[in-house]
mmCIF file of N, CA and C in Angstrom:
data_model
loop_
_atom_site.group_PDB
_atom_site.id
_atom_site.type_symbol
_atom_site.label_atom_id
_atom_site.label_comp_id
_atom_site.label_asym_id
_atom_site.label_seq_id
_atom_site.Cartn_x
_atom_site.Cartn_y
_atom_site.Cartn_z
ATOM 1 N N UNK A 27 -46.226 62.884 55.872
ATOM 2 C CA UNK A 27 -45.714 62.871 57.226
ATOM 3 C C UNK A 27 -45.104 64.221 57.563
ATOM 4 N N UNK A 28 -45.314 64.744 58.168
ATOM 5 C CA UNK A 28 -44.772 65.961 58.731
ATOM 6 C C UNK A 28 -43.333 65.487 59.908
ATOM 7 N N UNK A 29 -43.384 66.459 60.953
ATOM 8 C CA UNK A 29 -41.742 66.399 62.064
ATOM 9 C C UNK A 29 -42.016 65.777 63.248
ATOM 10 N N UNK A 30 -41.713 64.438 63.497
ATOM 11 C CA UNK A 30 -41.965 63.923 64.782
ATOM 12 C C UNK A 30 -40.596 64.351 65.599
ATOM 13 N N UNK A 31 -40.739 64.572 66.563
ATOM 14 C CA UNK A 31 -39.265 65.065 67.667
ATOM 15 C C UNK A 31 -39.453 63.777 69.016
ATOM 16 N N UNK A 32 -38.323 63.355 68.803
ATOM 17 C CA UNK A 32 -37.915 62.019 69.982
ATOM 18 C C UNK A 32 -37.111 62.871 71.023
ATOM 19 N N UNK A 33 -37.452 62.806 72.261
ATOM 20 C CA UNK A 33 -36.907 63.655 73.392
ATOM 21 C C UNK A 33 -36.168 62.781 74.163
ATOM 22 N N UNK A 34 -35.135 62.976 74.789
ATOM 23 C CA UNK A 34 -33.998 62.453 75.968
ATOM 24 C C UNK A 34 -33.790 63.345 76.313
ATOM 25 N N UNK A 35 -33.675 62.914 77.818
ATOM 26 C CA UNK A 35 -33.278 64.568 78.995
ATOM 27 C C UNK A 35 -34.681 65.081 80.039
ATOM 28 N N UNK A 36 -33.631 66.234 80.170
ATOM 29 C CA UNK A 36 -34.488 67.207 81.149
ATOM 30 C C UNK A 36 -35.927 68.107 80.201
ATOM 31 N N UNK A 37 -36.561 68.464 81.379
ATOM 32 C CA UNK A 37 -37.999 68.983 80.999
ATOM 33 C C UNK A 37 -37.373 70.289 80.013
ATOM 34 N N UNK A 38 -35.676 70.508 80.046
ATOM 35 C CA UNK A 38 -35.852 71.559 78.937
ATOM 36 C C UNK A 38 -35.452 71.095 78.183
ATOM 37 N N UNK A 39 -35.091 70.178 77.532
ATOM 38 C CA UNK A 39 -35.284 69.196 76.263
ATOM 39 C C UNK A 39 -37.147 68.875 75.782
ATOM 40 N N UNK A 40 -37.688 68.959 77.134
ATOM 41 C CA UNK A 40 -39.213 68.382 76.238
ATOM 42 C C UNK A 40 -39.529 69.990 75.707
ATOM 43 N N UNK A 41 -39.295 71.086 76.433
ATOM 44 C CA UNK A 41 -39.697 72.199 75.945
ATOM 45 C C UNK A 41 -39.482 72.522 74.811
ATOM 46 N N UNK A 42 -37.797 72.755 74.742
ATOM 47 C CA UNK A 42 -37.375 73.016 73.510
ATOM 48 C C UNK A 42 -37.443 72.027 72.256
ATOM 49 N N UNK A 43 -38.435 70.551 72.834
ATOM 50 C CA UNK A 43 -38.581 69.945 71.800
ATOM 51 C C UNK A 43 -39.872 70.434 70.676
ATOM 52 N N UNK A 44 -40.796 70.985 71.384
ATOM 53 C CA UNK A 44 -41.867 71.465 70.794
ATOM 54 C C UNK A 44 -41.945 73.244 69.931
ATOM 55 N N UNK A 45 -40.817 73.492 70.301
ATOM 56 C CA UNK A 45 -40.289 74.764 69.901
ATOM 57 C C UNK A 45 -39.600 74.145 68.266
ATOM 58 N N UNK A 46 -39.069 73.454 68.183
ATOM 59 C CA UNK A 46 -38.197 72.801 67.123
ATOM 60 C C UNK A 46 -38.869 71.936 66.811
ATOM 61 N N UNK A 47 -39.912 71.140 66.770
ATOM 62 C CA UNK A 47 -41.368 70.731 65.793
ATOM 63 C C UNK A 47 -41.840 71.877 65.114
ATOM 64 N N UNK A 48 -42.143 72.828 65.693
ATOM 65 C CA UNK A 48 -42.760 73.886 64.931
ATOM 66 C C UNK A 48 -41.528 74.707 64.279
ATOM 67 N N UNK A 49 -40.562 75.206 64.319
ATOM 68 C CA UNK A 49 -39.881 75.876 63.134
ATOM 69 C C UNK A 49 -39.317 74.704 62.206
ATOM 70 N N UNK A 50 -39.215 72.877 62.033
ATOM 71 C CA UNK A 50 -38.938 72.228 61.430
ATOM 72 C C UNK A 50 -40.010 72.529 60.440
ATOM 73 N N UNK A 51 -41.206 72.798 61.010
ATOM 74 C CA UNK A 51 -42.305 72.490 60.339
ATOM 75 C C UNK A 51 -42.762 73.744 59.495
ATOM 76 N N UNK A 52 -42.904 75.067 60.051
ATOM 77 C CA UNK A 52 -42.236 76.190 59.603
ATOM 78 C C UNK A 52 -41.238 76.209 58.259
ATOM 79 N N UNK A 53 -40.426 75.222 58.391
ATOM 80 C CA UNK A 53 -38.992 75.277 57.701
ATOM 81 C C UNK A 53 -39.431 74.506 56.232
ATOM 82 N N UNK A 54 -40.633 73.927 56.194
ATOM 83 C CA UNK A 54 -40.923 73.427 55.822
ATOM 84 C C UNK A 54 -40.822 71.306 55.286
ATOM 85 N N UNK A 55 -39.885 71.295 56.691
ATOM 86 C CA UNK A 55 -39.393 69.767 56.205
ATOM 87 C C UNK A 55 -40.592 68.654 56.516
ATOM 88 N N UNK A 56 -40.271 67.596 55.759
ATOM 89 C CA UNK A 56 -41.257 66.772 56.260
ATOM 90 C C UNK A 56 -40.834 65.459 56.046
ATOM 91 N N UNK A 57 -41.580 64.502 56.389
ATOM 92 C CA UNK A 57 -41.108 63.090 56.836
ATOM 93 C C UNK A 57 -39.833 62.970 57.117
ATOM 94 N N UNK A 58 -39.582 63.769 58.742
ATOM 95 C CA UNK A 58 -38.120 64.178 59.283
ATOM 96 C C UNK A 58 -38.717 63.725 61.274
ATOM 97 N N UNK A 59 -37.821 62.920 61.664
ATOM 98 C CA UNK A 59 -37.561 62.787 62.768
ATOM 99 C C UNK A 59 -36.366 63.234 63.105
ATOM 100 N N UNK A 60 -36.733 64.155 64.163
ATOM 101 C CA UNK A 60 -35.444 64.683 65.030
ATOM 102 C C UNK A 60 -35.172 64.330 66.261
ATOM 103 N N UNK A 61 -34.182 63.681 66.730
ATOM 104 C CA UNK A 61 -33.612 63.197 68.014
ATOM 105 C C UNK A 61 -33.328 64.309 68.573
ATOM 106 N N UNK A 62 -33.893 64.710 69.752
ATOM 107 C CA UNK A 62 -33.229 65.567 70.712
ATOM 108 C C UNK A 62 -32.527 65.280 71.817
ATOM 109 N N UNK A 63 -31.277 65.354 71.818
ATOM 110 C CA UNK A 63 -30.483 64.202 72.477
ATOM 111 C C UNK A 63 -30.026 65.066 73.624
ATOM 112 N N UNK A 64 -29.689 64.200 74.638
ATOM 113 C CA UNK A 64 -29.147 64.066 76.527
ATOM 114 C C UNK A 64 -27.567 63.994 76.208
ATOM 115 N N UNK A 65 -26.550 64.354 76.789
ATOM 116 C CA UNK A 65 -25.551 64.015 77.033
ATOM 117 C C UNK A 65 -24.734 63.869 78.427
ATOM 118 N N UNK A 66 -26.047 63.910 79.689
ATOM 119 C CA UNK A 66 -25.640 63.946 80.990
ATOM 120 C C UNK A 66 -24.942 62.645 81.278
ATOM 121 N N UNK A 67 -25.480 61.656 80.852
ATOM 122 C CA UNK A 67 -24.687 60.365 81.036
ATOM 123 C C UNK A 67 -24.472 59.535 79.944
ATOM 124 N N UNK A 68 -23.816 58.754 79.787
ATOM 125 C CA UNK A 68 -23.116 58.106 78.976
ATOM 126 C C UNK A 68 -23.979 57.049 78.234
ATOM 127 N N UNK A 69 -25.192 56.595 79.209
ATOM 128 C CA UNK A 69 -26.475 55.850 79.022
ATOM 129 C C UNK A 69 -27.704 56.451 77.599
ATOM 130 N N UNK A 70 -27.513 58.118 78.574
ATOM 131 C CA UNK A 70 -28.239 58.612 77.613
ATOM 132 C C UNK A 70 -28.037 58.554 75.783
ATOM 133 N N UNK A 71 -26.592 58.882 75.922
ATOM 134 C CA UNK A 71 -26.095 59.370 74.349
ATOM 135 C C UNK A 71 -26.291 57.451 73.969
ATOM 136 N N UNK A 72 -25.980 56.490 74.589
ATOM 137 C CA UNK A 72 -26.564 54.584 74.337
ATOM 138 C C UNK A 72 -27.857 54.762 73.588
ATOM 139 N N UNK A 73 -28.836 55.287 74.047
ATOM 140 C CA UNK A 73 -30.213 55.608 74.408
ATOM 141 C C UNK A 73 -30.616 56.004 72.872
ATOM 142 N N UNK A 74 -29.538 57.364 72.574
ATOM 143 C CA UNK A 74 -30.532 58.399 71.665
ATOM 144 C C UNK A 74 -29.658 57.242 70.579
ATOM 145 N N UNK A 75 -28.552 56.565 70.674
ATOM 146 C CA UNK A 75 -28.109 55.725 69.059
ATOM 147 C C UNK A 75 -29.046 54.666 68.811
ATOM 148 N N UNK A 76 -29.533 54.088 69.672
ATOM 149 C CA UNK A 76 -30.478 53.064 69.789
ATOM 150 C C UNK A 76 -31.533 53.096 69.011
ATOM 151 N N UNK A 77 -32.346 54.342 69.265
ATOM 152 C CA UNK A 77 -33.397 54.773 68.631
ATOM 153 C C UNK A 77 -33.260 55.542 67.476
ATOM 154 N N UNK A 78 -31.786 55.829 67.376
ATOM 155 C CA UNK A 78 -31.772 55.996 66.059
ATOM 156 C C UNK A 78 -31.787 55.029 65.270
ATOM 157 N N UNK A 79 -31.186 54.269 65.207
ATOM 158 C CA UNK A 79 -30.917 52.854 64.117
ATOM 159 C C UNK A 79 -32.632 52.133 64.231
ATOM 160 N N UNK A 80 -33.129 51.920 65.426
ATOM 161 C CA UNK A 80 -34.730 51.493 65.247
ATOM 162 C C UNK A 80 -35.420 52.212 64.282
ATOM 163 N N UNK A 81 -35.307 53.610 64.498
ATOM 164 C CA UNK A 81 -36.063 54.376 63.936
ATOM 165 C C UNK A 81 -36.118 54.413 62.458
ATOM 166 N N UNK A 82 -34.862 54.495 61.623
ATOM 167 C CA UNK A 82 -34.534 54.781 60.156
ATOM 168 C C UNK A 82 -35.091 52.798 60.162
ATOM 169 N N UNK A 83 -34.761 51.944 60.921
ATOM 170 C CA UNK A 83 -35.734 50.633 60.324
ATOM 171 C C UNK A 83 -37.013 50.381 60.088
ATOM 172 N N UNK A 84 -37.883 51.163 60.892
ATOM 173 C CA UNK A 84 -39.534 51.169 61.158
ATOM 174 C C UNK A 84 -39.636 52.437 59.620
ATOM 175 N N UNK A 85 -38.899 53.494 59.662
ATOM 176 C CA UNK A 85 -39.044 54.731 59.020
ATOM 177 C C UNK A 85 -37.801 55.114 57.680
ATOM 178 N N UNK A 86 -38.054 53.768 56.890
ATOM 179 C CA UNK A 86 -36.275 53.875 56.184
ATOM 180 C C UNK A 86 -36.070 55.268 55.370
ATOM 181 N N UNK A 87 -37.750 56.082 54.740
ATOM 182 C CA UNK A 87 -37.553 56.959 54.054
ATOM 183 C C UNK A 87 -37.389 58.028 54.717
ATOM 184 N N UNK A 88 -37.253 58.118 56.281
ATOM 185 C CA UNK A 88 -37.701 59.238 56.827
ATOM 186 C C UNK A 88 -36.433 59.857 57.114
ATOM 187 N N UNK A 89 -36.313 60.864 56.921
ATOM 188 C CA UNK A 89 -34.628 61.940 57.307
ATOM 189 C C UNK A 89 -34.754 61.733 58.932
ATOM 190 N N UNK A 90 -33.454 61.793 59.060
ATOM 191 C CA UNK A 90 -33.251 62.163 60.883
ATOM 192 C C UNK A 90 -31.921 62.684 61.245
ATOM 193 N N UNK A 91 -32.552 63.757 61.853
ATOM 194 C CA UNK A 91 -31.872 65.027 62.274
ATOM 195 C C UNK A 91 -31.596 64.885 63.839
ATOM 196 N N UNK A 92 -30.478 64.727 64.331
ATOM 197 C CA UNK A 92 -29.927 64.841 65.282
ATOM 198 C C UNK A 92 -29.657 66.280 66.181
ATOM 199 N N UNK A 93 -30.123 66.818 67.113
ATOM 200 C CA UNK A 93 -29.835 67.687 67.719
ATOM 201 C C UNK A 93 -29.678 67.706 69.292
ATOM 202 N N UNK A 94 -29.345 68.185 70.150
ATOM 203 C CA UNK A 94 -28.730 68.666 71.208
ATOM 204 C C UNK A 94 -27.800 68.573 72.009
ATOM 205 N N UNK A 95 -27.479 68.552 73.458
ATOM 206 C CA UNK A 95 -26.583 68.476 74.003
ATOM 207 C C UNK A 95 -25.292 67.427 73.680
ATOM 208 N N UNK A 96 -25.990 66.227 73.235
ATOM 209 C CA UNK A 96 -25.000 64.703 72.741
ATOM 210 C C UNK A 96 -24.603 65.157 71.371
ATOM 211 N N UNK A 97 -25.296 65.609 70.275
ATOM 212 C CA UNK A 97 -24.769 66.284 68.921
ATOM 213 C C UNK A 97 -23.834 67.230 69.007
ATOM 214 N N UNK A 98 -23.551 68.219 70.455
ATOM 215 C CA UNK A 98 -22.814 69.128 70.280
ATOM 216 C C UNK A 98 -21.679 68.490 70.465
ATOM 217 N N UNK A 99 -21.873 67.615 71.971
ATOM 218 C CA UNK A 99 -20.426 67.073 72.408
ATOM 219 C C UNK A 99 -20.166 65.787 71.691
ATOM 220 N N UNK A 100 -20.743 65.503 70.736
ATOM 221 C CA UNK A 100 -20.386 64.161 69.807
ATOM 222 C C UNK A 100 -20.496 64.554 68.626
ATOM 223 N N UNK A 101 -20.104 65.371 67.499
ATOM 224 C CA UNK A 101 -20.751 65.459 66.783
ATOM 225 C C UNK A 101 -20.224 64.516 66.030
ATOM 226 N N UNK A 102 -19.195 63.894 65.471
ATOM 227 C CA UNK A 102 -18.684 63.342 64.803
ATOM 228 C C UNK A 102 -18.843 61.706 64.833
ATOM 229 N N UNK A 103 -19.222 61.347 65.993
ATOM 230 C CA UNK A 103 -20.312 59.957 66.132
ATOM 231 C C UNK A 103 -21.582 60.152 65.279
ATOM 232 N N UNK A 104 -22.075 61.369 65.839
ATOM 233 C CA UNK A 104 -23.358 61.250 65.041
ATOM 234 C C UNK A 104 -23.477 61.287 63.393
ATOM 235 N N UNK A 105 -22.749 61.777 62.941
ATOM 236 C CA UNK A 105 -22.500 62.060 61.445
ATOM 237 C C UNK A 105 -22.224 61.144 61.179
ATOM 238 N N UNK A 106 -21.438 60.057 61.493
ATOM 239 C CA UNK A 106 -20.907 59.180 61.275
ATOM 240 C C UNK A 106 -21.730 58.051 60.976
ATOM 241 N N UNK A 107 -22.969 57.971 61.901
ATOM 242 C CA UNK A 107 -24.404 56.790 61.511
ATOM 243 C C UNK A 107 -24.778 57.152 60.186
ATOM 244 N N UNK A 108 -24.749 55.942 59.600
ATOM 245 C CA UNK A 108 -25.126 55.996 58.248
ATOM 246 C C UNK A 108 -26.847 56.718 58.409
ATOM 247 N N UNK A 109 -27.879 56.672 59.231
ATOM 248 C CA UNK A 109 -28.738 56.304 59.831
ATOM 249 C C UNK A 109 -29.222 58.230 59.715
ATOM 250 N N UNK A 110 -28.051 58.734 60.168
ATOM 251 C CA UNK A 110 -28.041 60.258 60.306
ATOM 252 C C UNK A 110 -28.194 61.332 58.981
ATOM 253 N N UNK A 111 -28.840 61.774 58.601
ATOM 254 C CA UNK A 111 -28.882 62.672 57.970
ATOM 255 C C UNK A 111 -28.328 64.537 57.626
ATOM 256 N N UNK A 112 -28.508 64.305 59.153
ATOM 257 C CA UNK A 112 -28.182 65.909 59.494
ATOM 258 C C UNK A 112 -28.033 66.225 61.006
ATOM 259 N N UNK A 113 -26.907 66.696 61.565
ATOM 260 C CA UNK A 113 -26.537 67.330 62.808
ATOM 261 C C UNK A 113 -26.908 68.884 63.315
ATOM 262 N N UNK A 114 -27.690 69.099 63.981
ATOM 263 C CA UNK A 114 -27.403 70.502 64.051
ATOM 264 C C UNK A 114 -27.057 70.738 65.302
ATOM 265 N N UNK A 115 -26.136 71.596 65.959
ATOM 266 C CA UNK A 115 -25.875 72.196 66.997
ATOM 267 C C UNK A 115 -26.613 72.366 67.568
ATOM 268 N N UNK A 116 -26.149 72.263 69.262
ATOM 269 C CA UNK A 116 -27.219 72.812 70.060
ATOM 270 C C UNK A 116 -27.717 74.305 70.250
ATOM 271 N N UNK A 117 -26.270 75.494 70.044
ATOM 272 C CA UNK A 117 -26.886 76.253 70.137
ATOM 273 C C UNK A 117 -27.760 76.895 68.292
ATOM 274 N N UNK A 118 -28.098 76.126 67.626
ATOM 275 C CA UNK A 118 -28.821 76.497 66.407
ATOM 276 C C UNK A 118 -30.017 75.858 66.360
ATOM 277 N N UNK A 119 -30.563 74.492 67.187
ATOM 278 C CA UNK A 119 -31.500 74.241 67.128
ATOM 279 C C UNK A 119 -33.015 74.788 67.479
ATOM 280 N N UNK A 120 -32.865 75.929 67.774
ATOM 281 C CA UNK A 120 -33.734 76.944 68.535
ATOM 282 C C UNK A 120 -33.907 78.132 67.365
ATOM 283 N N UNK A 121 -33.205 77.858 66.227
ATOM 284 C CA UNK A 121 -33.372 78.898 65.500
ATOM 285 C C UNK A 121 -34.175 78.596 63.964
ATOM 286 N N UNK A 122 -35.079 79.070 63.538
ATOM 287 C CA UNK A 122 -35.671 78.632 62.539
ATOM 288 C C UNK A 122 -34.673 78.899 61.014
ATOM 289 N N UNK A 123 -33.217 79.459 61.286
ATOM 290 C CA UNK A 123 -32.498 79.823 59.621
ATOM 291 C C UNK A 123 -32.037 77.939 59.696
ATOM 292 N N UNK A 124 -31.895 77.839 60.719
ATOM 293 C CA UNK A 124 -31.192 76.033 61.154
ATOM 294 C C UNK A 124 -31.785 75.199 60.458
ATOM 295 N N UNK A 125 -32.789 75.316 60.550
ATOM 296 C CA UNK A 125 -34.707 74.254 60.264
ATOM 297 C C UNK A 125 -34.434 74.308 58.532
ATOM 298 N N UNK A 126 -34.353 75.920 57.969
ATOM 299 C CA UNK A 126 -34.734 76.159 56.843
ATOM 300 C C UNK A 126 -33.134 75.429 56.025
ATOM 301 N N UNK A 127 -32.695 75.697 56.475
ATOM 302 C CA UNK A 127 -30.917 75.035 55.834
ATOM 303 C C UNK A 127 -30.614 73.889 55.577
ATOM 304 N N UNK A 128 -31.333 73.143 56.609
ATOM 305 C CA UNK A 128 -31.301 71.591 56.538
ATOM 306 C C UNK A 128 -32.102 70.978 55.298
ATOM 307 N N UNK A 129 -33.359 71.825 55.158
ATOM 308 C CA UNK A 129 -34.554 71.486 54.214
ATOM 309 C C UNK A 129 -33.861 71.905 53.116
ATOM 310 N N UNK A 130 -33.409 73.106 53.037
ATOM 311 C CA UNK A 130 -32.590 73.318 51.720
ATOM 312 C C UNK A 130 -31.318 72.310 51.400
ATOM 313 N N UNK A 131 -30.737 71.716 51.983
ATOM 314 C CA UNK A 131 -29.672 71.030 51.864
ATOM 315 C C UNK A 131 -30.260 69.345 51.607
ATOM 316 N N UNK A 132 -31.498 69.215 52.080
ATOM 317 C CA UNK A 132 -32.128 68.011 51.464
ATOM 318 C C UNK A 132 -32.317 67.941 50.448
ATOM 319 N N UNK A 133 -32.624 69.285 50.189
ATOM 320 C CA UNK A 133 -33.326 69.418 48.337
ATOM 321 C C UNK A 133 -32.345 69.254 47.808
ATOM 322 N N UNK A 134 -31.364 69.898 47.787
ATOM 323 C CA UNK A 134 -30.213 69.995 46.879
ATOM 324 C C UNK A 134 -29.321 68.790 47.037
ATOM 325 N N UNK A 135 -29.270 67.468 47.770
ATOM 326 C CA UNK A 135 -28.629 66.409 48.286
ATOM 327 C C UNK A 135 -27.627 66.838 48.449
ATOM 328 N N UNK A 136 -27.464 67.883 49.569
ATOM 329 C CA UNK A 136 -25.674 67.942 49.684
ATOM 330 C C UNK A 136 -25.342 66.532 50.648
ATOM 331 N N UNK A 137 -23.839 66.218 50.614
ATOM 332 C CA UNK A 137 -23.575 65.459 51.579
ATOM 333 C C UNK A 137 -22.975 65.728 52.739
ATOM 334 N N UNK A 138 -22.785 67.465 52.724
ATOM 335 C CA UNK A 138 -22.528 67.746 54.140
ATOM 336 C C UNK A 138 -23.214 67.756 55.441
ATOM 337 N N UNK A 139 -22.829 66.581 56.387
ATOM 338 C CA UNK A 139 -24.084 66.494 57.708
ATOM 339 C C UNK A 139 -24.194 67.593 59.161
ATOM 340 N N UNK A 140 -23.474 68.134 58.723
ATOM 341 C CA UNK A 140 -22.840 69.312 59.704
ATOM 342 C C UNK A 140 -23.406 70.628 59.783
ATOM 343 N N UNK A 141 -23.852 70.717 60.517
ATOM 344 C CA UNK A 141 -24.603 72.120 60.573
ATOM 345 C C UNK A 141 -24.340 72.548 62.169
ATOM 346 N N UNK A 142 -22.747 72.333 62.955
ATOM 347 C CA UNK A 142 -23.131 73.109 64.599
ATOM 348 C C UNK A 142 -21.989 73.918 64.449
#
């Protein structure tokens, strides 16, 4: 399995979702879903927990990486889902050292989920 990316939000969430498939993938991670999360309304950030907890049920082996606007201004909800694997900031998700850190920090099982 390679990087599926789940999008919430505006058309620059779908953009920058396909930008961050490819340096995940780049980064070399794999069987990794990343939430790219909304934080305009209160519905949205409902939205992206929802599909998180579905997701790690359909996908129990699969890592999931939380990123954007709702990870920045929540981060500590998100870390907090057992469900979560890894947080990255919004402004780092655009950067491929982000992608590669996370993959390294899988390998090595750290338990730090924090990366913004």
């Amino acid at each position: 399995m390679g990087v599926d990316v789940v999008t919430f939000g505006c058309r620059l969430n779908a953009f920058e979702s396909e930008v961050i498939r490819r340096e995940a993938e780049q980064a070399g991670l794999s069987d990794t879903i990343v939430i790219n999360s909304c934080a305009v309304t209160n519905e949205a950030v409902a939205q992206a927990r929802q599909s998180i907890r579905k997701l790690k049920r359909e996908r129990p082996n699969a890592r999931i990486v939380v990123t954007g606007c709702a990870a920045q201004t929540q981060v500590r909800m998100f870390a907090d889902m057992t469900e979560v694997d890894r947080v990255v900031g919004n402004d780092e998700k655009m950067r491929g050292e982000a992608w590669r850190a996370a993959r390294n920090a899988f390998d090595i099982g750290t338990s730090e989920k924090v990366a913004v």
